[in-house]
XYZ file of C-alpha atoms in Angstrom:
553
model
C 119.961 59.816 94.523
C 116.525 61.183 94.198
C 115.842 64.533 95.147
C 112.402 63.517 96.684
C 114.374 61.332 99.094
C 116.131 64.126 100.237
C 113.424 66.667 100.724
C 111.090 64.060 102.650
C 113.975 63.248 105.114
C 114.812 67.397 105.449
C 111.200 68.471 106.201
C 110.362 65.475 108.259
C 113.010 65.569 110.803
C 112.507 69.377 110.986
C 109.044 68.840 111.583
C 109.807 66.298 114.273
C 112.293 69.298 115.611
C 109.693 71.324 115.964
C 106.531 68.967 117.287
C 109.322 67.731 119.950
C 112.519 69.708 120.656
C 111.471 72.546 120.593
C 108.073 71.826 123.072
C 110.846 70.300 125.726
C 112.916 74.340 125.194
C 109.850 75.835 125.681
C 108.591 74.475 128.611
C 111.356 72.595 130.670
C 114.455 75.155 129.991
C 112.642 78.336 129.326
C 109.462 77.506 130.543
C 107.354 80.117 128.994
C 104.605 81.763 130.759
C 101.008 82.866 129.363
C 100.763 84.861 131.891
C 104.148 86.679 132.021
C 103.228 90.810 130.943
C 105.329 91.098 128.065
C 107.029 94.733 126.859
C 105.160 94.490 123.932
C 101.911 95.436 126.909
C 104.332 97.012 129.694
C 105.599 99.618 126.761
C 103.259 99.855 123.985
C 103.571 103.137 122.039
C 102.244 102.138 118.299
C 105.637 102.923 116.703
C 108.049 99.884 118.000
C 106.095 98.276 121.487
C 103.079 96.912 119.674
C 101.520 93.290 120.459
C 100.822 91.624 117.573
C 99.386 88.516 116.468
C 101.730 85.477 116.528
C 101.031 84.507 112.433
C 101.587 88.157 111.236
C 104.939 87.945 114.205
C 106.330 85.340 112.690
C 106.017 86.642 109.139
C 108.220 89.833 109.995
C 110.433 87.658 112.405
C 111.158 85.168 109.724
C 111.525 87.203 106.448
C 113.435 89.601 108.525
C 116.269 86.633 109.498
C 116.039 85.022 106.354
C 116.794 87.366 103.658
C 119.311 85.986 100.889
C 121.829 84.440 103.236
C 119.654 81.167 103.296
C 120.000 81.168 99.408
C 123.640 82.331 99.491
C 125.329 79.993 101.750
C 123.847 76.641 100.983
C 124.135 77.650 97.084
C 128.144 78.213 97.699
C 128.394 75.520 100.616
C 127.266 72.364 98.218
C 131.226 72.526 96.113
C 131.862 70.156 99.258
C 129.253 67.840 98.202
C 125.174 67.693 99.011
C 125.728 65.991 102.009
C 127.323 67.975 104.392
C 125.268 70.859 103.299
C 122.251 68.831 104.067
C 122.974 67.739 107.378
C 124.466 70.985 109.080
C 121.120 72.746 107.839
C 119.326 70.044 109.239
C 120.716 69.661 112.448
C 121.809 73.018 112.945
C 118.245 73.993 112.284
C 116.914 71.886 114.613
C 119.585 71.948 118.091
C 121.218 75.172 116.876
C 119.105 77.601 115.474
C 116.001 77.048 116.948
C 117.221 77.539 120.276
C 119.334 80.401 119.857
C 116.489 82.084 117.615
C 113.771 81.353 120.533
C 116.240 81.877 123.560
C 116.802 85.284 122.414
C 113.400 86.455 122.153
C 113.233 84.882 125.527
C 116.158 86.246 127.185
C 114.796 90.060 125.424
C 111.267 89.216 126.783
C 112.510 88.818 130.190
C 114.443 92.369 130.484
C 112.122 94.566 129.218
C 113.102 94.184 125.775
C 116.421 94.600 125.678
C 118.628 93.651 123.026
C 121.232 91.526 123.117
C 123.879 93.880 123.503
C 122.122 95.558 126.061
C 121.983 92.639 127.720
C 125.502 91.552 128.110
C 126.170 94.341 130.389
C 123.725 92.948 132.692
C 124.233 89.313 132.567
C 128.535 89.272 131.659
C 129.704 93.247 132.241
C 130.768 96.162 130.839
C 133.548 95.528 128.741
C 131.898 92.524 127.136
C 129.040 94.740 126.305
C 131.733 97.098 124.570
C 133.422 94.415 122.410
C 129.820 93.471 121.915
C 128.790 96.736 120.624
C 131.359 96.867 118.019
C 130.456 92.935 116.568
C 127.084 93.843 116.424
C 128.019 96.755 114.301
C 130.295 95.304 111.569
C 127.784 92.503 111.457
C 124.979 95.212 110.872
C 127.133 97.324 108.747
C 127.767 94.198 106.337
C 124.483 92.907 106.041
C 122.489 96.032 105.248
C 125.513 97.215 102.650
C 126.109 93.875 101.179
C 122.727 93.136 100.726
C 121.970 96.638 98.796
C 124.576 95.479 96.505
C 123.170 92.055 95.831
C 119.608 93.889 95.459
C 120.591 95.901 92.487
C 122.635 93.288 90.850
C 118.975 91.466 90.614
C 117.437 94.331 89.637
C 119.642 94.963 87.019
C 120.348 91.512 85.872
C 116.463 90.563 85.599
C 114.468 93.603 84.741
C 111.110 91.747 84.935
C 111.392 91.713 88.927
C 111.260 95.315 89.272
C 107.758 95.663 89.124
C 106.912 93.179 91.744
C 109.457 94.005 94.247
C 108.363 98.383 94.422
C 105.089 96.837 94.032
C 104.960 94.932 97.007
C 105.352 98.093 99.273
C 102.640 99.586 98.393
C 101.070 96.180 98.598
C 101.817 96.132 101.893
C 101.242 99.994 103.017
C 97.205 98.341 102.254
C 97.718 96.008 104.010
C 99.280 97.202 106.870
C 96.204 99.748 107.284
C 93.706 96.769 107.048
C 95.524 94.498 110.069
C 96.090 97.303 112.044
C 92.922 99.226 112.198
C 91.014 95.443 111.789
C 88.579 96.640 108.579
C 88.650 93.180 107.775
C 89.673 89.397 108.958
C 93.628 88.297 108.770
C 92.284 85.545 106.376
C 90.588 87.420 103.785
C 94.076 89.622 104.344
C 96.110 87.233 103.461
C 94.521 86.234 100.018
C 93.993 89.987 99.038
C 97.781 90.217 99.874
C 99.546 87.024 98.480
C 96.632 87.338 95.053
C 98.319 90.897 94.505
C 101.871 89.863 95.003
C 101.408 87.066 92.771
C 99.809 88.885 89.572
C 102.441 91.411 90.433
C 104.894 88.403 89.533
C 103.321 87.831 86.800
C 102.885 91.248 85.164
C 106.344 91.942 85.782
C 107.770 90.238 82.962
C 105.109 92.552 80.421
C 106.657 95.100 81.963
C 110.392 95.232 82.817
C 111.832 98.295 84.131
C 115.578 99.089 83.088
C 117.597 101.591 84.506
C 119.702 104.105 82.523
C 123.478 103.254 82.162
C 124.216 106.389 84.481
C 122.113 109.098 86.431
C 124.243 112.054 88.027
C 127.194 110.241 87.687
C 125.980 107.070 89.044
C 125.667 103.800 87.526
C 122.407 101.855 87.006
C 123.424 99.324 90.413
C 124.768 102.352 92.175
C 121.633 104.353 91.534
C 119.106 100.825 92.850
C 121.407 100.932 96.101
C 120.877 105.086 96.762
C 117.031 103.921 96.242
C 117.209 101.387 98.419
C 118.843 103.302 101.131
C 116.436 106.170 100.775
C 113.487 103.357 100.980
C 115.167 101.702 103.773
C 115.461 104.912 106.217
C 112.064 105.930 105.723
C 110.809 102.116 106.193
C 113.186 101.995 109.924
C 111.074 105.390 110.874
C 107.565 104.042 110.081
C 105.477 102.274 113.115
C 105.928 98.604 112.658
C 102.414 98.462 112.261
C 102.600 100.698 108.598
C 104.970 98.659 106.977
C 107.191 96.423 108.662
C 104.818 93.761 109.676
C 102.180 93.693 106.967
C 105.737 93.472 104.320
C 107.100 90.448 106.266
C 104.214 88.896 106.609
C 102.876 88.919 103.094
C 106.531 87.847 102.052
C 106.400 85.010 104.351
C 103.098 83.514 102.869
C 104.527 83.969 99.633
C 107.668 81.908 100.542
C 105.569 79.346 101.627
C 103.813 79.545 98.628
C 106.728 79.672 96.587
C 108.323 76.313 98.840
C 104.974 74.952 97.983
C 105.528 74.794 94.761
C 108.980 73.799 94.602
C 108.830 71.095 96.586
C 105.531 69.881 94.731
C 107.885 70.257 91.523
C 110.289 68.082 92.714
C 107.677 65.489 93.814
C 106.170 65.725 90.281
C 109.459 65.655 88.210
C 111.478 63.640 90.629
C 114.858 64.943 89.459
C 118.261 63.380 90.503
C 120.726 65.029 92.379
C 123.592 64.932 89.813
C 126.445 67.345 92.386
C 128.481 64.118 94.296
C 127.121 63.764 97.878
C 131.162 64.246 98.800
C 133.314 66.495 96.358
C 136.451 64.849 96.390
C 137.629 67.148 93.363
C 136.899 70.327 94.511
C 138.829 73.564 92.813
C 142.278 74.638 93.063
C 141.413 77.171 96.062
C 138.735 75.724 98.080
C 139.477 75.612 101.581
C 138.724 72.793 103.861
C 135.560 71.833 104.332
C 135.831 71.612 108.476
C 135.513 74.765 109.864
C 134.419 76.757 106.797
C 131.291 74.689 105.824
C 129.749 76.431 109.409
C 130.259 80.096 108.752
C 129.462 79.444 105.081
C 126.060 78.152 106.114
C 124.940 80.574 108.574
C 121.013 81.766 107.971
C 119.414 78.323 107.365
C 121.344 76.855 110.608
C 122.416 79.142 112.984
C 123.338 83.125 112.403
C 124.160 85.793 114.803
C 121.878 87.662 112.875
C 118.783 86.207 114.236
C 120.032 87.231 117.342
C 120.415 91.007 116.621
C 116.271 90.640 115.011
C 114.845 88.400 117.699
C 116.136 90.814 120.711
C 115.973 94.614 118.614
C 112.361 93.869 116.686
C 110.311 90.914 117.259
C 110.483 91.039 121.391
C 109.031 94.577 121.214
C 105.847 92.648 119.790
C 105.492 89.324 121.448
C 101.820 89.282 122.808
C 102.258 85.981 124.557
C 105.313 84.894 126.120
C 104.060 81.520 124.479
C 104.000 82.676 121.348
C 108.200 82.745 121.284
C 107.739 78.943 120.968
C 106.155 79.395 117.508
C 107.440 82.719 116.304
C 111.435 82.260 116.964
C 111.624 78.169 116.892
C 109.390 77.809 113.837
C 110.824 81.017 112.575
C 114.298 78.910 112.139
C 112.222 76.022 110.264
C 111.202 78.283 107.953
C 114.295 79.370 106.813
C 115.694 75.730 107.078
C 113.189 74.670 104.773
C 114.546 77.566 102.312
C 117.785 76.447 102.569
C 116.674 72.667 101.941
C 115.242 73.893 98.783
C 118.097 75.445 97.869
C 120.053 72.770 98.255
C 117.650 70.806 95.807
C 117.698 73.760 93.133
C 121.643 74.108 92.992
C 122.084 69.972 93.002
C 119.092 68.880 90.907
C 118.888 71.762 88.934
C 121.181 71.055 86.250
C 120.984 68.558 83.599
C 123.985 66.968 84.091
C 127.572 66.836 86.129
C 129.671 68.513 83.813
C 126.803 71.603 84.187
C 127.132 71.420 87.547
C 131.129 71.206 87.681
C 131.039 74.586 85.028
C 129.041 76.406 87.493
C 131.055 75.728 90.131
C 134.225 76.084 88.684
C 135.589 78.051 92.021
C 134.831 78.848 96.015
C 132.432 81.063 96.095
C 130.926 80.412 92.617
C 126.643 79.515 92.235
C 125.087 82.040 94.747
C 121.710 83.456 93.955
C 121.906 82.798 90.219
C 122.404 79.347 90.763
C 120.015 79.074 93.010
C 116.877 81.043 90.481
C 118.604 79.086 87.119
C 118.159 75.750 89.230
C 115.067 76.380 90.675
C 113.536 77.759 87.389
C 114.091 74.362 85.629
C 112.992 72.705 88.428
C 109.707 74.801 88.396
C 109.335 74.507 84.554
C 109.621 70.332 84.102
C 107.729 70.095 87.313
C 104.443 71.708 86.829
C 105.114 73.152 83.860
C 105.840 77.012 84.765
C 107.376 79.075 82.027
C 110.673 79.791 82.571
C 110.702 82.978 82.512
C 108.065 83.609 85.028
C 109.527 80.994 87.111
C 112.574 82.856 87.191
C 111.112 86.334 88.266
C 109.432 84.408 91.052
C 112.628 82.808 92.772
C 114.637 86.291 91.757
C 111.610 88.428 93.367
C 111.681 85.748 96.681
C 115.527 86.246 96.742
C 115.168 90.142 96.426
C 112.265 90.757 99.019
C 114.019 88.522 101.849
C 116.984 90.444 100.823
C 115.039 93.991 100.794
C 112.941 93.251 104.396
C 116.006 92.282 105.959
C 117.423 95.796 104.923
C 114.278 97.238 106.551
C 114.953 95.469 109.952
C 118.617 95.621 108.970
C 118.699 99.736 109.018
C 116.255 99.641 111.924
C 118.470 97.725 114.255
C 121.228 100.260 113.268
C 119.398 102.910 114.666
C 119.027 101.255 117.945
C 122.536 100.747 117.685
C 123.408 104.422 117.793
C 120.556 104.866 120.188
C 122.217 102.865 122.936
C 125.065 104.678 122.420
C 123.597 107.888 122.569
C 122.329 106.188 126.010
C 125.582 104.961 127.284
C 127.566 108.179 126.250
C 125.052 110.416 127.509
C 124.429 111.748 124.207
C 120.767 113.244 124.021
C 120.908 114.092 119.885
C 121.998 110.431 119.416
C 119.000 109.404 121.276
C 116.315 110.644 118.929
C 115.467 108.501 115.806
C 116.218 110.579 113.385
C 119.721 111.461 113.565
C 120.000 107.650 114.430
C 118.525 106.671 111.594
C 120.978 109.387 109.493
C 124.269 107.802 110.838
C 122.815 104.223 110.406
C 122.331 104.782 107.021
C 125.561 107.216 106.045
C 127.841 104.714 107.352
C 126.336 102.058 105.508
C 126.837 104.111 102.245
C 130.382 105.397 102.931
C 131.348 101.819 103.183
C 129.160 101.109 99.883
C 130.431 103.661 98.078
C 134.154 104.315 99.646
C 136.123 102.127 97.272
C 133.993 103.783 94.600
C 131.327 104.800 92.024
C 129.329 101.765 91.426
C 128.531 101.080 95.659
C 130.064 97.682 96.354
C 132.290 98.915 98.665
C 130.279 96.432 101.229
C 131.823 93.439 99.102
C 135.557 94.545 101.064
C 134.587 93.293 104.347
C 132.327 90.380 103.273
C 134.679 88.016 103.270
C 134.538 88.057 107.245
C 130.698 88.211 107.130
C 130.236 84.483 108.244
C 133.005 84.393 110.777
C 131.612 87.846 112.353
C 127.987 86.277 111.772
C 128.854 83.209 113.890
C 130.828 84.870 116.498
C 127.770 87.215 117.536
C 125.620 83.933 116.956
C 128.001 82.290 119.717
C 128.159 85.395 122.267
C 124.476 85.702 121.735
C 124.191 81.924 123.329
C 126.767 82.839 126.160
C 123.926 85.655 127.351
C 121.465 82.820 127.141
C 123.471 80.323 128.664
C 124.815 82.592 131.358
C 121.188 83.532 132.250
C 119.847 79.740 132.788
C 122.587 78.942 135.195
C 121.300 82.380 136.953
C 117.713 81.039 137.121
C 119.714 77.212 137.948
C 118.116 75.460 134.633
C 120.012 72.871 132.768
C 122.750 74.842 130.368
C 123.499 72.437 128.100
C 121.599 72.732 125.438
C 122.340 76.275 124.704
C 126.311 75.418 126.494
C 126.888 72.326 123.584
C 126.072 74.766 120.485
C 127.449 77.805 122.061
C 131.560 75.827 122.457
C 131.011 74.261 119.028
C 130.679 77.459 117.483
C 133.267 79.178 118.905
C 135.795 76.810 118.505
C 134.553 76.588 114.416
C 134.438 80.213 114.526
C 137.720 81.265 116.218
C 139.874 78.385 114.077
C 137.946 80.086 110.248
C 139.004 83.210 111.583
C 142.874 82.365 112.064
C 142.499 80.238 108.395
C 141.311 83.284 106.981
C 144.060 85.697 109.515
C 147.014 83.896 107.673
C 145.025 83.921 103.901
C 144.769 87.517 104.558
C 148.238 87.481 105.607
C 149.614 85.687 102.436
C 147.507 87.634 100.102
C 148.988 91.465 102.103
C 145.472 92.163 102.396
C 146.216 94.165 105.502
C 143.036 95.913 105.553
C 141.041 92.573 106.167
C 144.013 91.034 108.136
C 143.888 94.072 110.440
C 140.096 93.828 111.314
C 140.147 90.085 111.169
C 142.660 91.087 114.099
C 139.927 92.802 115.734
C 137.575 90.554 115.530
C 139.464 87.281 116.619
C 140.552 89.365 119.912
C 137.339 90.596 120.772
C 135.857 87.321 120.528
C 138.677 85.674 122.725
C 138.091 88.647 125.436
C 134.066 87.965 125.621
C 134.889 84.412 125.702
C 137.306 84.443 128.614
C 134.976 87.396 129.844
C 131.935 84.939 129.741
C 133.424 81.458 131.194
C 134.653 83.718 134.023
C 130.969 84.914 134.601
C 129.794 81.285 134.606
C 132.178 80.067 136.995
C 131.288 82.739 139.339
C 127.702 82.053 138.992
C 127.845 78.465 139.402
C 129.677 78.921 142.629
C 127.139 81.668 143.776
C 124.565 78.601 142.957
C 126.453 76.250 144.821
């Protein structure tokens, strides 16, 4: 089949999502109000309370959600064939994510900001909010370590995107100063912005920046992660305003840029989707395709993560209640239209089967390197990009998602530890800084526990999608707990929320008796963990709606 078949139907029934679905959410279930004073007003300080305008929103909302996972997960997902990768990101996109992206900013919005783990004490109780607590931490504590690691592998691996990727902060520190203090229009912005990022891009291979082999000990990776750490505290610290908006939303015009051209490549070169739309030959190894295909493909359908950003970050600066609508739904098409082209790049890509069958030789094989080898040849018979620079562009896409989502990643840490400082009564653990200390050190003990060279995150990552979906499940029990509150039809947050956990809970006991067989007791023991707490907020929550609906009654 023709990849331009596949790419028209993706981006035209996410378009219909959008122009549709997600008009009915907006104003029949959640029914958003322009005149509704949002915290953004009620609470604005400058540092994290400031109302901003929707476009630059929904360039720090969406580059802060998608970050590599959208690559990632499709670019592993496709060993079970192009089709069912294709249709959970499409549909999931569409009556998944969108809605739970949205509803959370909503739900947020409507309690003063709130995030979601704040919230479950107030719409479920106590002890949910404590099992809660501790999801939302693992899930934060894998993303932001596991994502340093996958940073400096890039680095390392392609030198050329160094330049480009430090560049873009200070790109963005200019930036930042222009929005914010309005010297000029968000237009002219915009071009300054995306025209420096781009001849950053392509200076970068002229001037590739190696690291040595070892620096106090350290390797080259292990010394990117300490730098990205360091970079990543300071950047939690700064007023949104400095950095954290201007960054996401220059990387979000440049992903549309970058999707641009992609897609436009495919149009030109029409390549042919050589992966089988069904794997039937899939390696010794590869688990079943039915439950693990949904916590495999998280960010690009539906991720708990989205969640933890659209409740910690992006409600502080909603301007408009109405502006949810275009900032959290369209945030989710976005990043379904990233993973559509990734799809495309790891399918089309290669030049024949057999290429595709040596890349994916194993589960978990293709990734990110599939995904920028793919793309690149896509990119170069398509409009004729050099390789080379073609693959510095898709590397330095992959690496800035990756890097923002640190930024809001390390952030939502220190809120983390702030609510605790809250709930504990804990005055020191209120204050940013020391927040922002423990946020980061625990992230680097677990980097650098099992070792020199700071992939210690890569222990626990096995249970990042199964964590990742849980949180994205309890994070649609809040919302669906709160519409039968306000008596508004449930079910379109009550459908995805059961199909989740039921996917969800049955990966986690596949992967509770893998651990089991391999003595992995480490991962079996938290897996543990995890599959209780999410059977105690689940019994927690259907409790809470039964109660409600009889209150209703």
């Amino acid at each position: 089949m023709n990849a331009v078949i596949l790419m028209v139907m993706g981006l035209v029934a996410m378009f219909l999502g959008y122009a549709f679905y997600s008009k009915f959410i907006a104003e029949k279930i959640f029914k958003l109000d322009p005149n509704f004073r949002t915290p953004a007003h009620e609470f604005e300080d400058g540092v994290d309370f400031v109302p901003t305008n929707k476009y630059v929103l929904w360039g720090h909302h969406f580059t802060s959600v998608a970050g590599a996972a959208p690559i990632i997960g499709p670019a592993i997902a496709v060993i079970w064939g192009w089709v069912p990768a294709f249709l959970w990101v499409v549909f999931g996109t569409i009556f998944f994510a969108g809605v739970h992206d949205a509803g959370a900013i909503w739900a947020s919005n409507r309690n003063k900001a709130k995030s979601i783990g704040a919230l479950t004490e107030d719409v479920i109780g106590k002890r949910a909010r404590s099992l809660f607590m501790i999801v939302i931490f693992l899930v934060l504590l894998m993303v932001n370590a596991v994502f340093a690691t996958a940073i400096s592998n890039l680095l390392v691996k392609f030198p050329s995107s160094v330049v480009p990727v430090w560049g873009a902060i200070f790109v963005a520190l200019i930036i930042g100063q222009l929005i914010f203090r309005r010297m000029i229009g968000l237009g002219m912005v915009s071009v300054l912005g995306v025209v420096a990022l781009y001849a950053l891009i392509w200076a970068g291979p002229s001037l590739p920046i190696v690291m040595p082999d070892a620096i106090l000990g350290l390797s080259d990776k292990a010394s990117w992660i300490v730098l990205l750490f360091i970079y990543a505290a300071i950047a939690s610290l700064l007023p949104v305003w400095m950095l954290l908006q201007p960054r996401d939303y220059i990387n979000g015009l440049q992903l549309f840029i970058g999707l641009i051209l992609m897609y436009a490549a495919v149009v030109i070169s029409g390549p042919e989707l050589v992966a089988p739309a069904f794997n039937m030959e899939t390696p010794e190894g590869t688990p079943s395709l039915v439950p693990l295909l949904f916590v495999t493909i998280a960010c690009g359908a539906i991720s708990g993560f989205h969640g933890l950003v659209s409740s910690g970050t992006t409600s502080k600066q909603i301007e408009k209640e109405t502006d949810i609508r275009f900032v959290g739904y369209f945030g989710a098409i976005g990043e379904g239209s990233l993973s559509l082209a990734t799809i495309i790049a790891v399918t089309a890509g290669f030049a024949t089967l057999a290429d595709w069958q040596a890349v994916y030789s194993s589960f978990g094989q293709g990734g990110v390197a599939a995904f920028v080898s793919g793309g690149a040849n896509i990119l170069t018979n398509g409009i004729g990009l050099d390789n080379t620079i073609a693959q510095t562009l898709l590397t330095v896409m992959a690496v800035l998602f990756a890097g923002t989502t640190m930024d809001t990643g390390i952030r939502l840490q220190r809120y983390i530890f702030q609510e605790w400082g809250e709930i504990y009564n804990l005055k020191w653990l209120q204050k940013a800084a020391p927040a922002t200390l423990l946020a980061v050190g625990t992230c680097m003990l677990l980097a650098f526990g099992a070792g020199a060279d700071g992939s210690g995150g890569m222990l626990i990552w096995p249970l990042f999608g199964t964590t990742n979906q849980l949180l994205a499940g309890l994070t649609l029990m809040v919302i669906t707990v709160m519409l039968i509150r306000l008596k508004r039809p449930s079910y379109y947050t009550l459908i995805p929320l059961v199909f989740l956990l039921v996917m969800t809970i049955f990966a986690l006991l596949i992967q509770l008796k893998g651990f089991y067989n391999d003595e992995n007791w480490f991962l079996f023991g938290l897996d543990g963990v995890i599959l209780v707490a999410a059977i105690c907020i689940a019994l927690e929550a259907a409790a809470t709606m039964v109660r409600v609906r009889k209150e209703n009654a």
